[in-house]
């Protein structure tokens, strides 16, 4: 395929815009006192006490893990356990001074500092973590049993986003969510930058999972075109959750970091806050996101609600989307295949499709009288809102059979992929695999064969983890 002028221009503009790896080669440790800028300048003694609760059930272990992930930005490690082991002596103390909150960091990653001072973007991310963890813990305590209700869960996601100042009322839909893998090849990463560049030229903002790879590339490309277009209020939103943040440290371009309580609320935040979705090549986590979105779009309640959904990658990655498309056809059928469009090696077309889709979203919400800043109208079913705990028993008990509605099967398949992600990179999942062996998945033969083919392709293409030197599958399928 002949490259468009804008694609080549994007490549030329982006070349040389990099972070020197040699800065990270000799990792050292730093002790430092850090004060907030404006994101969080005061806490109550009760909040400080809760943050210092070091019991396993307390907030401190969670805060320490998230704080370490933020300070470890730029790392090429995607194992929570490895990160925690490397920085096992890291500690963070919270105190109240006459000028407000102060964090005392011990044995923090040196990469977060320059000439003894913490990098400003990392400081912002650090206090975003503090802001969200305090608020989420308080909100969860307050709503209590109300979380059993679907509307209450949607309301909780709204409150967290509003508290993080992520909702911008009266602004026409312009937030494009970009999903894709953290362990993608260099040519695929370059392509994500080129798509981001095209999106930025059209004044669109970027929201990703905040990590490296396909989560960083679109932001990096959009930064250049936003500068060219003199966009003064550009947004680079990163949404993560405590279970994955250490394995996917926030990239430095993220200007708005938001920590959701769990993967399900993170996914709902993407869908409610964003106005369209672009999917780049990835692995099990990306397949999980695709299945989550299909479980929503397949609901009859959402049939007339526009939501642009585009899969794209460069020439050479066609096999990834062919495998995804084949898997969806074999498991969910043709109706599911009609919910998305696949574009190969054409960043300009992807961006034009997304811009047209967002125009349709704007007209729909204007006619329906619904908010631009939060998608209240979209129906998200209860079965994909509640956290799925990927224990061996829960994974073995998944209903991977075709004798159910397609949207329910999509949600069950999503849970299967979520468990595999946990077994690959999340510390509790890795520990469970070591103790009890691989997850066992069983279901209809046709579904198991399709899943087996998909996962084997991910492994062969090295899409499961960044470090493949000792990768052992955390699952076994009954085929």
Coordinates of N, CA and C in Angstrom, one line a residue, residues 19 22-23 47 55 58 84 88 96 115 123 203 217 238 247 250 326 330 338 355 379 388 401 424 440 459:
X19 N 13.0 8.9 24.5 CA 13.6 9.0 25.8 C 14.9 8.2 25.9
X22 N 19.8 5.1 28.0 CA 21.0 5.0 28.9 C 20.7 5.7 30.2
X23 N 19.7 6.5 30.3 CA 19.5 7.2 31.6 C 19.0 6.1 32.6
X47 N -7.7 10.5 57.4 CA -7.2 10.0 56.1 C -5.8 9.6 56.1
X55 N -1.7 -3.1 57.5 CA -2.3 -4.4 57.5 C -2.6 -4.8 56.0
X58 N -5.4 -3.0 54.8 CA -5.3 -1.6 54.9 C -5.0 -1.0 53.6
X84 N 8.0 -5.3 42.3 CA 8.0 -5.3 43.8 C 9.3 -5.9 44.4
X88 N 12.1 -3.9 46.7 CA 11.6 -4.4 47.9 C 11.8 -3.5 49.1
X96 N 1.5 15.1 57.9 CA 0.9 16.4 57.8 C 1.8 17.4 58.4
X115 N 18.7 15.8 39.1 CA 19.4 16.7 40.0 C 18.8 16.7 41.4
X123 N 5.5 13.8 39.9 CA 4.9 14.4 41.1 C 3.4 14.4 41.0
X203 N -7.8 17.7 16.0 CA -8.2 18.3 17.3 C -8.8 17.3 18.3
X217 N 2.0 5.3 22.4 CA 2.2 5.8 21.0 C 1.3 6.8 20.5
X238 N -5.0 9.0 31.1 CA -4.6 7.6 31.4 C -5.4 7.0 32.5
X247 N 2.6 -3.3 36.6 CA 3.0 -4.0 35.4 C 3.0 -3.1 34.2
X250 N 2.6 4.2 34.4 CA 2.1 5.3 33.6 C 3.2 5.9 32.8
X326 N -11.6 -13.9 13.1 CA -11.9 -15.3 13.0 C -12.5 -15.9 14.3
X330 N -16.2 -17.3 15.1 CA -16.4 -18.7 15.5 C -17.2 -18.8 16.8
X338 N -20.2 -7.4 12.8 CA -20.7 -6.1 12.2 C -20.6 -4.9 13.1
X355 N -13.4 10.7 13.2 CA -14.0 12.1 13.3 C -15.4 12.0 12.8
X379 N -26.3 1.3 27.8 CA -26.7 0.3 28.8 C -25.5 -0.6 29.0
X388 N -14.5 -9.6 38.6 CA -14.3 -11.1 38.5 C -13.0 -11.4 39.2
X401 N -20.1 -21.8 26.7 CA -21.0 -22.6 25.9 C -21.8 -21.7 25.1
X424 N -0.6 -13.9 34.0 CA 0.6 -13.5 33.3 C 1.4 -12.4 34.1
X440 N -7.6 -24.0 34.5 CA -8.2 -25.0 33.6 C -9.5 -24.4 33.0
X459 N 1.0 -16.3 21.7 CA 2.3 -16.8 22.2 C 3.3 -16.8 21.1

